[in-house]
Amino acid sequence: MEKVFASIITIGDELLIGQVVDTNSAWIAQELNKNGISLKHRVAVGDVWDDIWAALDEESKHASLVIITGGLGPTADDITKPLLCKYFGGKMVVDQPTLEHVTKIFNRLNRPMIERNAKQAEVPDVCTVLKNERGTAPGMQFKKDGTIFISLPGVPHEMKWIMENQFIPQIPGLFKTGFIEHRTLLTYGIGESFLADLIRDIEESLPEHIKLAYLPNYGIVRLRLTSFGVDKKLQEEEIDQYFQSLKERVKAFLVTDEDIPMELFIAKLLKEKNETLSTAESCTGGNIARMITAHAGSSAYYKGTVVSYDNDVKRNVLHVKDETLRLTGAVSEETVTQMAGSVREIMQTDYSVAVSGIMGPGGGSEEKPVGLVWMAVANKDRVVTKQFQFRYDRARNIEMTSYNALNLLRIFINENR
Amino acid sequence: MEKVFASIITIGDELLIGQVVDTNSAWIAQELNKNGISLKHRVAVGDVWDDIWAALDEESKHASLVIITGGLGPTADDITKPLLCKYFGGKMVVDQPTLEHVTKIFNRLNRPMIERNAKQAEVPDVCTVLKNERGTAPGMQFKKDGTIFISLPGVPHEMKWIMENQFIPQIPGLFKTGFIEHRTLLTYGIGESFLADLIRDIEESLPEHIKLAYLPNYGIVRLRLTSFGVDKKLQEEEIDQYFQSLKERVKAFLVTDEDIPMELFIAKLLKEKNETLSTAESCTGGNIARMITAHAGSSAYYKGTVVSYDNDVKRNVLHVKDETLRLTGAVSEETVTQMAGSVREIMQTDYSVAVSGIMGPGGGSEEKPVGLVWMAVANKDRVVTKQFQFRYDRARNIEMTSYNALNLLRIFINENR
């Protein structure tokens, strides 16, 4: 076994001026990890010949695998393909299967194909083509001084398709990888520092090849153990033993010992009992619904939401009493209680969640400042409510409200079991 | 004037195993650009002493400003602060104002303060502290061999607060920057290659210091001109002239000449005439509502959504006829037409948008494959519908549906003007 290190080079001015957030790297990192490869370095450079060249030199010094994304589109600001051709000492040739594939795409779209499009089928003669079923720009694989280089388009779904179908299956043949094992648990209701004190002796007892990391976010702290080694079975037994100790120690704060987001944990609880959920959102504007429905299969337990951004909708669709809105306002315990009750009846679900708050930057008052949120969770027997006062910007207030509403639901469901 | 280059170093294993997507870098890049600084390089490294040290050495070779984010939390996996202390040749001392600030936060939260928390107030004596009003970890500013280094916590809202309030105001005093001007326009309905052919002569006539970039996404192609220079006024006049030529050339496909997302462009159209919008979402699960309400002030034109993930909700809340659902199904022109009509009446808005489709990976059939979407836009006088067949994964199908629904609405509103 050798410890296999990889590096990602992301190419494109759009990343350096901040017009685009790089989501590709996180996905690639996860996939490499699953396949026993550690990402050591990630670099982003602009569409600048010398910078790309220098990055290829620099990253290949420390990595056995260099993954390059971006810079393969059909327009003139792309210099990546000619650069790769020169870097690896080849000349451009037409790849016949790619040309047929590009032609087929244009025929299907019923669009004329112009020279620029045909050029996408040109590749350096020193690469192996990685077929791209999702688009016109093919992936390319090179080898130089023992390092494997792959170049992929930056469009996420194209990049993913090529990785999954063309490159990842090659990994066992290309590298002698070890195994990387992760175990992750989620805690709620305890700060990072207190958690560290609580598990100090376990952390100190960890062997060199097992690392512990704290990942706090949204009031949740995720604890992650990572083990590197050669013997998958031994390694699993060992990490499971430490993981078990951790779980027992943090029991009072444990949400789940699976590395899944809160909304999938709730999905699991609901599916166990064949139960259903609906939501009524005001200040989160549909974000809770979006989080839940981002996952395939959510229609089995989730029926829908009413986003009542306007008070008329609270009155007319969610039947919040006019008197309540007048006397206690839209952001109040009474309002969210009525919202939760109504949506549960309207959508005929076992559980419902309702939120109403002031996300800012405007709309606050002395009595009801920005960041004030009321939320309610209901089933047929009871309703619980909770008030929060967040102190963040709009985007984070929305996220914190969404996560905390899901967490309140989690606690509520567990109390019913 | 000197052209000022910056580099970002992001620290944290969570970035290299892909547990977290780096959104900080895009934000920092935008802010630097506004202040005349070009980002040249972005690097992510793990919590590994040698890798962080090497990154500091390497990045400071090419950049006058190095921004380091992450690695400042209170737990044991953090090695950044001791490393910075050694790198810049200082020793750790307690920063009294930070200690008072941390103590105040714990008092406010009514939580006991433990040693780990107090340690957050320790900083290298060779740094200038950048106050962090949003959290307990202070920012730090160093100087070495003419390069400025700043170290910031990785939590986005804390990082942003320090940048905005503590660092950005210093930029004019620290660097002699030039000006960076961007002009961006959005096109719809023309592919990247065809656009490039359409504007080829304009692109070829651009002077050395003005760059053109193509940024395609969601069927929209964004064209961006960027100019670097010293004389802000001259530069603006020059770039505006090229931008004007571009706008005229792409007129038939132009969405807007402002660099704003589609949902804010629609907000502008609606606010001009004091008009309102509601939505009825099935397959997008609240994503359209979330995109609209992510922006402050959206309650002025947006009333809400009904997410009818379940057919019962389509029947009971959106009054889609049972017969329609039985005969044509949930994903059909008739269903979205009824959804759009009902939600507009229920929420009493000028316009409404409805979508229904199959996002995958499951749920498709021969007759209605994954990726099939029907959408409708309505006002009091008319309804338009459109069918799409996307061929992506679930996440991208949801995004494509959301963007195309907003685009259909944009065209519809413009036809009424």
PDB file of N, CA, C and O in Angstrom, chain B residues 331-354:
ATOM      1  N   VAL B 331     -48.448  15.578 -13.785  1.00  0.00           N
ATOM      2  CA  VAL B 331     -47.502  16.285 -14.661  1.00  0.00           C
ATOM      3  C   VAL B 331     -48.152  16.446 -16.027  1.00  0.00           C
ATOM      4  O   VAL B 331     -48.029  15.592 -16.901  1.00  0.00           O
ATOM      5  N   SER B 332     -48.911  17.530 -16.161  1.00  0.00           N
ATOM      6  CA  SER B 332     -49.639  17.732 -17.418  1.00  0.00           C
ATOM      7  C   SER B 332     -49.958  19.207 -17.581  1.00  0.00           C
ATOM      8  O   SER B 332     -49.946  19.977 -16.618  1.00  0.00           O
ATOM      9  N   GLU B 333     -50.242  19.563 -18.814  1.00  0.00           N
ATOM     10  CA  GLU B 333     -50.569  20.956 -19.107  1.00  0.00           C
ATOM     11  C   GLU B 333     -51.818  21.397 -18.351  1.00  0.00           C
ATOM     12  O   GLU B 333     -51.863  22.489 -17.784  1.00  0.00           O
ATOM     13  N   GLU B 334     -52.811  20.511 -18.298  1.00  0.00           N
ATOM     14  CA  GLU B 334     -54.058  20.864 -17.613  1.00  0.00           C
ATOM     15  C   GLU B 334     -53.836  21.099 -16.136  1.00  0.00           C
ATOM     16  O   GLU B 334     -54.389  22.021 -15.545  1.00  0.00           O
ATOM     17  N   THR B 335     -53.037  20.238 -15.523  1.00  0.00           N
ATOM     18  CA  THR B 335     -52.817  20.385 -14.087  1.00  0.00           C
ATOM     19  C   THR B 335     -52.116  21.702 -13.748  1.00  0.00           C
ATOM     20  O   THR B 335     -52.548  22.441 -12.867  1.00  0.00           O
ATOM     21  N   VAL B 336     -51.027  22.026 -14.461  1.00  0.00           N
ATOM     22  CA  VAL B 336     -50.330  23.279 -14.128  1.00  0.00           C
ATOM     23  C   VAL B 336     -51.189  24.497 -14.447  1.00  0.00           C
ATOM     24  O   VAL B 336     -51.108  25.522 -13.754  1.00  0.00           O
ATOM     25  N   THR B 337     -52.029  24.390 -15.471  1.00  0.00           N
ATOM     26  CA  THR B 337     -52.926  25.504 -15.788  1.00  0.00           C
ATOM     27  C   THR B 337     -53.883  25.762 -14.624  1.00  0.00           C
ATOM     28  O   THR B 337     -54.078  26.894 -14.186  1.00  0.00           O
ATOM     29  N   GLN B 338     -54.450  24.675 -14.070  1.00  0.00           N
ATOM     30  CA  GLN B 338     -55.356  24.830 -12.930  1.00  0.00           C
ATOM     31  C   GLN B 338     -54.605  25.303 -11.680  1.00  0.00           C
ATOM     32  O   GLN B 338     -55.115  26.124 -10.919  1.00  0.00           O
ATOM     33  N   MET B 339     -53.415  24.772 -11.482  1.00  0.00           N
ATOM     34  CA  MET B 339     -52.610  25.205 -10.321  1.00  0.00           C
ATOM     35  C   MET B 339     -52.338  26.710 -10.379  1.00  0.00           C
ATOM     36  O   MET B 339     -52.489  27.431  -9.392  1.00  0.00           O
ATOM     37  N   ALA B 340     -51.920  27.175 -11.554  1.00  0.00           N
ATOM     38  CA  ALA B 340     -51.590  28.602 -11.700  1.00  0.00           C
ATOM     39  C   ALA B 340     -52.825  29.469 -11.485  1.00  0.00           C
ATOM     40  O   ALA B 340     -52.769  30.494 -10.804  1.00  0.00           O
ATOM     41  N   GLY B 341     -53.952  29.023 -12.069  1.00  0.00           N
ATOM     42  CA  GLY B 341     -55.190  29.787 -11.916  1.00  0.00           C
ATOM     43  C   GLY B 341     -55.628  29.866 -10.462  1.00  0.00           C
ATOM     44  O   GLY B 341     -55.972  30.934  -9.948  1.00  0.00           O
ATOM     45  N   SER B 342     -55.592  28.720  -9.780  1.00  0.00           N
ATOM     46  CA  SER B 342     -56.074  28.686  -8.395  1.00  0.00           C
ATOM     47  C   SER B 342     -55.207  29.505  -7.464  1.00  0.00           C
ATOM     48  O   SER B 342     -55.707  30.258  -6.638  1.00  0.00           O
ATOM     49  N   VAL B 343     -53.893  29.336  -7.566  1.00  0.00           N
ATOM     50  CA  VAL B 343     -53.031  30.009  -6.593  1.00  0.00           C
ATOM     51  C   VAL B 343     -53.132  31.529  -6.769  1.00  0.00           C
ATOM     52  O   VAL B 343     -53.074  32.281  -5.802  1.00  0.00           O
ATOM     53  N   ARG B 344     -53.320  31.957  -8.008  1.00  0.00           N
ATOM     54  CA  ARG B 344     -53.471  33.391  -8.265  1.00  0.00           C
ATOM     55  C   ARG B 344     -54.738  33.929  -7.600  1.00  0.00           C
ATOM     56  O   ARG B 344     -54.755  35.003  -7.015  1.00  0.00           O
ATOM     57  N   GLU B 345     -55.805  33.109  -7.639  1.00  0.00           N
ATOM     58  CA  GLU B 345     -57.051  33.527  -6.990  1.00  0.00           C
ATOM     59  C   GLU B 345     -56.946  33.453  -5.472  1.00  0.00           C
ATOM     60  O   GLU B 345     -57.361  34.349  -4.757  1.00  0.00           O
ATOM     61  N   ILE B 346     -56.403  32.333  -4.981  1.00  0.00           N
ATOM     62  CA  ILE B 346     -56.298  32.142  -3.540  1.00  0.00           C
ATOM     63  C   ILE B 346     -55.437  33.234  -2.902  1.00  0.00           C
ATOM     64  O   ILE B 346     -55.770  33.777  -1.858  1.00  0.00           O
ATOM     65  N   MET B 347     -54.320  33.544  -3.544  1.00  0.00           N
ATOM     66  CA  MET B 347     -53.395  34.516  -2.964  1.00  0.00           C
ATOM     67  C   MET B 347     -53.628  35.942  -3.478  1.00  0.00           C
ATOM     68  O   MET B 347     -52.960  36.860  -3.070  1.00  0.00           O
ATOM     69  N   GLN B 348     -54.606  36.070  -4.396  1.00  0.00           N
ATOM     70  CA  GLN B 348     -54.967  37.378  -4.945  1.00  0.00           C
ATOM     71  C   GLN B 348     -53.763  38.166  -5.451  1.00  0.00           C
ATOM     72  O   GLN B 348     -53.456  39.259  -4.948  1.00  0.00           O
ATOM     73  N   THR B 349     -53.104  37.591  -6.457  1.00  0.00           N
ATOM     74  CA  THR B 349     -51.934  38.265  -7.021  1.00  0.00           C
ATOM     75  C   THR B 349     -52.150  38.571  -8.499  1.00  0.00           C
ATOM     76  O   THR B 349     -53.034  37.989  -9.137  1.00  0.00           O
ATOM     77  N   ASP B 350     -51.341  39.461  -9.035  1.00  0.00           N
ATOM     78  CA  ASP B 350     -51.438  39.794 -10.455  1.00  0.00           C
ATOM     79  C   ASP B 350     -50.936  38.648 -11.331  1.00  0.00           C
ATOM     80  O   ASP B 350     -51.533  38.342 -12.348  1.00  0.00           O
ATOM     81  N   TYR B 351     -49.834  38.062 -10.921  1.00  0.00           N
ATOM     82  CA  TYR B 351     -49.258  36.955 -11.686  1.00  0.00           C
ATOM     83  C   TYR B 351     -49.134  35.703 -10.830  1.00  0.00           C
ATOM     84  O   TYR B 351     -49.064  35.779  -9.603  1.00  0.00           O
ATOM     85  N   SER B 352     -49.076  34.566 -11.488  1.00  0.00           N
ATOM     86  CA  SER B 352     -48.764  33.326 -10.778  1.00  0.00           C
ATOM     87  C   SER B 352     -47.956  32.411 -11.695  1.00  0.00           C
ATOM     88  O   SER B 352     -48.028  32.520 -12.915  1.00  0.00           O
ATOM     89  N   VAL B 353     -47.184  31.550 -11.052  1.00  0.00           N
ATOM     90  CA  VAL B 353     -46.375  30.565 -11.769  1.00  0.00           C
ATOM     91  C   VAL B 353     -46.666  29.200 -11.159  1.00  0.00           C
ATOM     92  O   VAL B 353     -46.764  29.083  -9.936  1.00  0.00           O
ATOM     93  N   ALA B 354     -46.820  28.165 -11.991  1.00  0.00           N
ATOM     94  CA  ALA B 354     -47.009  26.816 -11.470  1.00  0.00           C
ATOM     95  C   ALA B 354     -46.088  25.847 -12.197  1.00  0.00           C
ATOM     96  O   ALA B 354     -45.876  25.978 -13.404  1.00  0.00           O
TER      97      ALA B 354
END
